[in-house]
Short mmCIF file of N, CA and C in Angstrom, two decimals:
data_model
loop_
_atom_site.label_atom_id
_atom_site.label_comp_id
_atom_site.label_asym_id
_atom_site.label_seq_id
_atom_site.Cartn_x
_atom_site.Cartn_y
_atom_site.Cartn_z
N UNK W 1347 0.79 -1.29 0.23
CA UNK W 1347 0.01 -0.02 0.09
C UNK W 1347 0.74 1.52 -0.03
N UNK W 1348 2.05 1.11 0.82
CA UNK W 1348 2.80 2.49 0.76
C UNK W 1348 3.51 2.61 -0.37
N UNK W 1349 3.78 1.55 -1.34
CA UNK W 1349 4.47 1.53 -2.52
C UNK W 1349 3.29 2.08 -3.98
N UNK W 1350 2.21 2.22 -3.57
CA UNK W 1350 1.27 2.82 -4.53
C UNK W 1350 1.71 3.81 -4.94
N UNK W 1351 1.76 4.41 -6.51
CA UNK W 1351 1.86 5.37 -7.11
C UNK W 1351 1.00 6.73 -6.78
N UNK W 1352 -0.35 6.27 -6.44
CA UNK W 1352 -1.27 7.17 -6.28
C UNK W 1352 -1.32 7.71 -4.60
N UNK W 1353 -0.52 7.17 -4.09
CA UNK W 1353 -0.68 7.78 -2.58
C UNK W 1353 0.89 8.30 -2.57
N UNK W 1354 0.74 9.68 -2.08
CA UNK W 1354 2.45 10.45 -1.92
C UNK W 1354 2.71 9.94 -0.55
N UNK W 1355 3.99 9.70 -0.56
CA UNK W 1355 4.91 9.13 0.63
C UNK W 1355 5.65 10.28 0.99
N UNK W 1356 5.92 10.52 2.23
CA UNK W 1356 6.79 11.60 2.61
C UNK W 1356 8.15 11.19 2.70
N UNK W 1357 8.12 9.54 2.77
CA UNK W 1357 9.66 9.24 2.37
C UNK W 1357 10.05 9.36 1.19
N UNK W 1358 9.17 8.99 0.02
CA UNK W 1358 9.73 9.47 -1.51
C UNK W 1358 9.97 10.93 -1.77
N UNK W 1359 9.13 11.73 -1.05
CA UNK W 1359 9.21 12.99 -1.25
C UNK W 1359 9.79 13.60 0.09
N UNK W 1360 10.79 13.62 0.63
CA UNK W 1360 11.36 14.30 1.90
C UNK W 1360 11.21 15.92 1.86
N UNK W 1361 11.63 16.53 0.80
CA UNK W 1361 11.44 17.92 0.91
C UNK W 1361 10.18 18.47 1.04
N UNK W 1362 9.06 18.03 0.02
CA UNK W 1362 7.55 18.29 0.32
C UNK W 1362 7.23 18.16 2.05
N UNK W 1363 7.54 16.84 2.50
CA UNK W 1363 7.15 16.74 3.87
C UNK W 1363 7.99 17.69 4.77
N UNK W 1364 8.97 17.91 4.52
CA UNK W 1364 9.82 18.83 5.46
C UNK W 1364 9.01 20.43 5.34
N UNK W 1365 8.80 20.80 4.02
CA UNK W 1365 8.50 22.08 3.95
C UNK W 1365 6.93 22.24 4.71
N UNK W 1366 6.02 21.32 4.47
CA UNK W 1366 4.87 20.87 4.86
C UNK W 1366 5.05 21.21 6.48
N UNK W 1367 5.88 20.52 7.05
CA UNK W 1367 6.05 20.37 8.68
C UNK W 1367 6.49 21.71 9.04
N UNK W 1368 7.45 22.73 8.30
CA UNK W 1368 7.81 23.78 8.68
C UNK W 1368 6.62 24.85 8.60
N UNK W 1369 6.01 24.84 7.54
CA UNK W 1369 4.44 25.59 7.50
C UNK W 1369 3.68 25.37 8.33
N UNK W 1370 3.35 24.04 8.94
CA UNK W 1370 2.60 23.57 10.00
C UNK W 1370 3.13 24.23 11.03
N UNK W 1371 4.25 24.39 11.34
CA UNK W 1371 4.99 24.88 12.80
C UNK W 1371 4.85 26.03 12.74
N UNK W 1372 5.04 26.93 11.56
CA UNK W 1372 4.79 28.28 11.72
C UNK W 1372 3.32 28.71 11.69
N UNK W 1373 2.48 28.30 11.19
CA UNK W 1373 1.21 28.45 11.27
C UNK W 1373 0.49 28.50 12.60
N UNK W 1374 1.23 27.13 13.36
CA UNK W 1374 0.84 27.16 14.68
C UNK W 1374 1.66 28.13 15.81
N UNK W 1375 2.48 28.33 15.55
CA UNK W 1375 3.20 29.41 16.22
C UNK W 1375 2.51 30.89 15.73
N UNK W 1376 2.19 31.07 14.71
CA UNK W 1376 1.30 32.24 14.64
C UNK W 1376 -0.16 32.55 15.16
N UNK W 1377 -0.62 31.21 15.24
CA UNK W 1377 -2.10 31.18 15.82
C UNK W 1377 -1.98 31.32 17.46
N UNK W 1378 -0.72 30.68 17.69
CA UNK W 1378 -0.49 30.76 19.39
C UNK W 1378 -0.09 32.08 19.95
N UNK W 1379 0.86 32.91 19.22
CA UNK W 1379 0.97 34.09 19.18
C UNK W 1379 -0.24 35.08 19.36
N UNK W 1380 -1.20 34.81 18.28
CA UNK W 1380 -2.34 35.76 18.41
C UNK W 1380 -3.23 35.23 19.62
N UNK W 1381 -3.35 34.16 20.02
CA UNK W 1381 -4.17 33.46 21.14
C UNK W 1381 -3.35 34.39 22.52
N UNK W 1382 -2.19 34.39 22.25
CA UNK W 1382 -1.60 35.04 23.76
C UNK W 1382 -1.80 36.52 23.55
N UNK W 1383 -1.86 37.34 22.52
CA UNK W 1383 -2.24 38.44 22.45
C UNK W 1383 -3.69 38.88 22.65
N UNK W 1384 -4.44 38.11 22.25
CA UNK W 1384 -5.85 38.28 22.72
C UNK W 1384 -6.14 38.08 24.00
N UNK W 1385 -5.54 37.05 24.53
CA UNK W 1385 -5.65 36.73 25.99
C UNK W 1385 -5.06 38.16 27.05
N UNK W 1386 -3.88 38.43 26.49
CA UNK W 1386 -3.50 39.86 27.18
C UNK W 1386 -4.40 41.02 26.95
N UNK W 1387 -5.08 41.07 25.74
CA UNK W 1387 -5.80 42.26 25.51
C UNK W 1387 -7.07 42.36 26.54
N UNK W 1388 -7.78 40.84 26.48
CA UNK W 1388 -8.71 40.81 27.61
C UNK W 1388 -8.51 40.71 28.97
N UNK W 1389 -7.17 40.63 29.49
CA UNK W 1389 -6.86 40.81 30.74
C UNK W 1389 -6.63 42.23 30.82
N UNK W 1390 -5.93 43.09 30.02
CA UNK W 1390 -5.72 44.52 30.32
C UNK W 1390 -7.30 44.97 30.18
N UNK W 1391 -8.26 44.82 29.37
CA UNK W 1391 -9.61 45.21 29.42
C UNK W 1391 -10.29 45.06 30.93
N UNK W 1392 -10.05 43.78 31.11
CA UNK W 1392 -10.63 43.56 32.55
C UNK W 1392 -10.19 44.36 33.83
N UNK W 1393 -8.77 44.52 33.55
CA UNK W 1393 -8.09 45.32 34.85
C UNK W 1393 -8.37 47.04 34.68
N UNK W 1394 -8.66 47.29 33.30
CA UNK W 1394 -9.13 48.61 33.20
C UNK W 1394 -10.27 48.93 33.85
N UNK W 1395 -11.14 47.96 33.27
CA UNK W 1395 -12.63 48.11 34.09
C UNK W 1395 -12.86 48.04 35.34
N UNK W 1396 -11.66 47.32 35.91
CA UNK W 1396 -11.78 47.19 37.50
C UNK W 1396 -11.41 48.55 37.96
N UNK W 1397 -10.68 49.17 37.29
CA UNK W 1397 -9.88 50.42 37.80
C UNK W 1397 -10.80 51.59 37.74
N UNK W 1398 -11.88 51.38 36.85
CA UNK W 1398 -12.83 52.71 36.71
C UNK W 1398 -14.19 52.11 36.46
N UNK W 1399 -14.69 51.70 37.53
CA UNK W 1399 -15.96 51.16 37.61
C UNK W 1399 -17.04 52.17 37.01
#
């Protein structure tokens, strides 16, 4: 089944496999950074509201 030409094998095309892993890692890092920024904004908004009721 792994030798079927219709199925792309990461072992037959290591360059595309590595590029996909790098792209996936970059996307995950971007989403994680965005989530941290969103959390910090929510926390700052809550603290701002508590200082000025």
